[in-house]
mmCIF file of C-alpha atoms (C1' of nucleotides) in Angstrom:
data_model
loop_
_atom_site.group_PDB
_atom_site.id
_atom_site.type_symbol
_atom_site.label_atom_id
_atom_site.label_comp_id
_atom_site.label_asym_id
_atom_site.label_seq_id
_atom_site.Cartn_x
_atom_site.Cartn_y
_atom_site.Cartn_z
ATOM 1 C CA MET A 209 0.000 0.000 0.000
ATOM 2 C CA GLY A 210 2.222 2.731 1.203
ATOM 3 C CA LYS A 211 4.619 4.005 -1.315
ATOM 4 C CA ASN A 212 7.692 5.366 0.280
ATOM 5 C CA LYS A 213 11.217 6.439 -0.511
ATOM 6 C CA ALA A 214 12.648 2.958 -0.056
ATOM 7 C CA ASN A 215 10.246 1.535 -2.579
ATOM 8 C CA LEU A 216 10.903 4.292 -5.080
ATOM 9 C CA TYR A 217 14.661 3.988 -4.806
ATOM 10 C CA SER A 218 14.431 0.205 -4.978
ATOM 11 C CA LYS A 219 12.382 0.435 -8.141
ATOM 12 C CA ILE A 220 14.769 2.940 -9.661
ATOM 13 C CA TYR A 221 17.792 0.747 -8.948
ATOM 14 C CA PHE A 222 15.954 -2.364 -10.122
ATOM 15 C CA LEU A 223 15.039 -0.711 -13.397
ATOM 16 C CA VAL A 224 18.464 0.769 -14.038
ATOM 17 C CA LYS A 225 19.936 -2.686 -13.626
ATOM 18 C CA LYS A 226 17.566 -3.833 -16.367
ATOM 19 C CA ILE A 227 19.042 -1.482 -18.956
ATOM 20 C CA PRO A 228 21.011 -3.721 -21.306
ATOM 21 C CA LYS A 229 24.664 -3.127 -22.037
ATOM 22 C CA GLY A 230 24.966 -1.042 -25.170
ATOM 23 C CA ARG A 231 21.754 0.848 -24.461
ATOM 24 C CA VAL A 232 20.782 3.960 -22.552
ATOM 25 C CA ALA A 233 17.634 5.201 -20.820
ATOM 26 C CA THR A 234 16.464 8.658 -19.795
ATOM 27 C CA TYR A 235 15.769 9.883 -16.268
ATOM 28 C CA GLY A 236 12.129 10.484 -17.097
ATOM 29 C CA GLN A 237 11.809 7.049 -18.617
ATOM 30 C CA ILE A 238 13.101 5.338 -15.489
ATOM 31 C CA ALA A 239 10.866 7.525 -13.331
ATOM 32 C CA ALA A 240 7.819 6.607 -15.395
ATOM 33 C CA LEU A 241 8.630 2.896 -15.266
ATOM 34 C CA ALA A 242 9.016 3.226 -11.506
ATOM 35 C CA GLY A 243 5.493 4.602 -11.342
ATOM 36 C CA ALA A 244 6.538 8.181 -10.601
ATOM 37 C CA PRO A 245 6.444 9.956 -13.980
ATOM 38 C CA ARG A 246 7.214 13.357 -12.436
ATOM 39 C CA ALA A 247 10.204 12.176 -10.452
ATOM 40 C CA ALA A 248 12.940 12.431 -13.067
ATOM 41 C CA ARG A 249 15.003 14.608 -10.752
ATOM 42 C CA ILE A 250 14.760 12.020 -8.014
ATOM 43 C CA VAL A 251 16.233 9.438 -10.396
ATOM 44 C CA GLY A 252 19.211 11.708 -10.840
ATOM 45 C CA TYR A 253 19.609 12.037 -7.116
ATOM 46 C CA ALA A 254 19.172 8.304 -6.547
ATOM 47 C CA LEU A 255 22.035 7.635 -8.937
ATOM 48 C CA HIS A 256 24.089 10.368 -7.330
ATOM 49 C CA VAL A 257 24.016 8.575 -3.975
ATOM 50 C CA ILE A 258 24.722 4.991 -5.031
ATOM 51 C CA PRO A 259 27.684 3.466 -3.190
ATOM 52 C CA GLU A 260 31.019 3.375 -4.987
ATOM 53 C CA ASN A 261 31.036 -0.434 -5.069
ATOM 54 C CA SER A 262 27.514 -0.645 -6.439
ATOM 55 C CA LYS A 263 26.813 -2.793 -9.486
ATOM 56 C CA ILE A 264 24.195 -0.355 -10.695
ATOM 57 C CA PRO A 265 25.010 0.777 -14.259
ATOM 58 C CA TRP A 266 24.468 4.456 -13.548
ATOM 59 C CA GLN A 267 26.267 5.367 -16.747
ATOM 60 C CA ARG A 268 23.352 4.122 -18.842
ATOM 61 C CA VAL A 269 21.036 6.907 -17.712
ATOM 62 C CA ILE A 270 21.159 10.228 -19.542
ATOM 63 C CA ASN A 271 18.791 13.101 -20.095
ATOM 64 C CA ARG A 272 15.935 13.445 -22.555
ATOM 65 C CA GLN A 273 18.126 15.216 -25.083
ATOM 66 C CA GLY A 274 20.508 12.289 -25.195
ATOM 67 C CA ILE A 275 23.113 14.312 -23.342
ATOM 68 C CA ILE A 276 25.340 13.176 -20.476
ATOM 69 C CA SER A 277 24.344 15.540 -17.697
ATOM 70 C CA THR A 278 26.099 14.360 -14.565
ATOM 71 C CA THR A 279 27.808 16.963 -12.403
ATOM 72 C CA CYS A 280 28.883 14.436 -9.819
ATOM 73 C CA GLN A 281 32.575 14.614 -8.940
ATOM 74 C CA THR A 282 32.967 10.882 -8.480
ATOM 75 C CA HIS A 283 31.006 10.097 -11.632
ATOM 76 C CA PRO A 284 32.153 12.783 -14.069
ATOM 77 C CA PRO A 285 30.964 13.078 -17.675
ATOM 78 C CA THR A 286 34.261 11.870 -19.125
ATOM 79 C CA LEU A 287 34.042 8.690 -17.069
ATOM 80 C CA GLN A 288 30.446 8.134 -18.125
ATOM 81 C CA ARG A 289 31.422 8.667 -21.755
ATOM 82 C CA ASP A 290 34.340 6.255 -21.508
ATOM 83 C CA ILE A 291 32.282 3.484 -19.960
ATOM 84 C CA LEU A 292 29.506 3.907 -22.505
ATOM 85 C CA ILE A 293 32.009 3.763 -25.364
ATOM 86 C CA SER A 294 33.468 0.597 -23.861
ATOM 87 C CA GLU A 295 29.959 -0.854 -23.921
ATOM 88 C CA GLY A 296 29.595 -0.100 -27.608
ATOM 89 C CA VAL A 297 27.597 3.122 -27.424
ATOM 90 C CA GLU A 298 28.609 5.884 -29.807
ATOM 91 C CA VAL A 299 29.201 9.135 -27.967
ATOM 92 C CA ILE A 300 29.527 12.306 -29.997
ATOM 93 C CA ASN A 301 31.653 15.083 -28.545
ATOM 94 C CA ASN A 302 29.823 18.233 -29.518
ATOM 95 C CA LYS A 303 32.043 21.014 -28.166
ATOM 96 C CA GLY A 304 32.503 19.312 -24.820
ATOM 97 C CA VAL A 305 28.904 18.133 -24.662
ATOM 98 C CA PHE A 306 28.697 14.368 -24.828
ATOM 99 C CA GLN A 307 25.694 13.323 -26.855
ATOM 100 C CA ILE A 308 24.150 9.989 -27.756
ATOM 101 C CA ASP A 309 21.727 9.251 -30.570
ATOM 102 C CA LEU A 310 18.587 8.148 -28.780
ATOM 103 C CA LYS A 311 17.108 6.892 -32.027
ATOM 104 C CA LYS A 312 19.839 4.305 -32.066
ATOM 105 C CA TYR A 313 20.565 3.593 -28.418
ATOM 106 C CA LEU A 314 17.483 4.342 -26.351
ATOM 107 C CA TRP A 315 16.389 1.292 -24.397
ATOM 108 C CA GLU A 316 12.948 0.153 -25.443
ATOM 109 C CA PRO A 317 11.851 -2.266 -22.761
ATOM 110 C CA LYS A 318 9.340 -4.861 -23.774
ATOM 111 C CA PHE A 319 6.409 -4.959 -21.469
ATOM 112 C CA PHE A 320 6.993 -4.978 -17.744
ATOM 113 C CA ARG A 321 4.731 -7.227 -15.793
ATOM 114 C CA GLY A 322 5.282 -7.080 -12.213
ATOM 115 C "C1'" DA B 174 10.219 23.845 10.159
ATOM 116 C "C1'" DA B 175 10.823 26.182 6.007
ATOM 117 C "C1'" DG B 176 13.060 27.337 2.215
ATOM 118 C "C1'" DG B 177 16.764 26.006 -1.227
ATOM 119 C "C1'" DT B 178 18.807 22.645 -4.474
ATOM 120 C "C1'" DG B 179 19.200 19.781 -8.569
ATOM 121 C "C1'" DA B 180 22.753 13.766 -12.924
ATOM 122 C "C1'" DC B 181 14.857 16.655 -15.106
ATOM 123 C "C1'" DT B 182 11.255 17.936 -18.594
ATOM 124 C "C1'" DA B 183 7.789 20.021 -21.336
ATOM 125 C "C1'" DA B 184 6.166 24.194 -22.838
ATOM 126 C "C1'" DC B 185 6.952 28.653 -24.543
ATOM 127 C "C1'" DA B 186 9.093 32.786 -26.816
ATOM 128 C "C1'" DA C 122 17.345 26.248 -33.912
ATOM 129 C "C1'" DT C 123 18.521 28.380 -28.992
ATOM 130 C "C1'" DG C 124 17.248 30.373 -24.594
ATOM 131 C "C1'" DT C 125 13.954 31.004 -20.763
ATOM 132 C "C1'" DT C 126 10.253 29.601 -17.449
ATOM 133 C "C1'" DA C 127 7.584 27.059 -14.734
ATOM 134 C "C1'" DG C 128 6.401 22.715 -12.627
ATOM 135 C "C1'" DC C 129 8.352 18.950 -10.298
ATOM 136 C "C1'" DC C 130 9.557 16.323 -5.563
ATOM 137 C "C1'" DA C 131 12.828 13.929 -2.333
ATOM 138 C "C1'" DC C 132 16.630 15.529 0.048
ATOM 139 C "C1'" DC C 133 19.524 18.888 2.380
ATOM 140 C "C1'" DT C 134 20.596 22.678 5.511
#
DNA sequence: AAGGTGACTAACA
DNA sequence: ATGTTAGCCACCT
């Protein structure tokens, strides 16, 4: 019944783990799948606070424009770009802005039954 | 307790 | 196309 922070964060982490290697998802997309379509910013924060040793593929979440938008010191844009490239995702360097073609790489989950 | 912040987004101009 | 604004909502001080 009660929806609470723990549930939301759990759902966010669960869903991010579902993003396949070589694909990316958007913050809003993860929020919507988690049942909180207006909570895109919370997804960003949830990824900001994951432990260093976490297996959560935080690098696969980018913004709606296909742009790497992290400002986190421990997870900087260059690191995110490098990991994504190593996973086979093309990252275009547009004057220091790292962009990904969502038409090509956006994760399109089949249906989630839960 | 109350206001500020931000790894967001859609809607405008 | 590029820039601005207004909603958003859990978390922080």
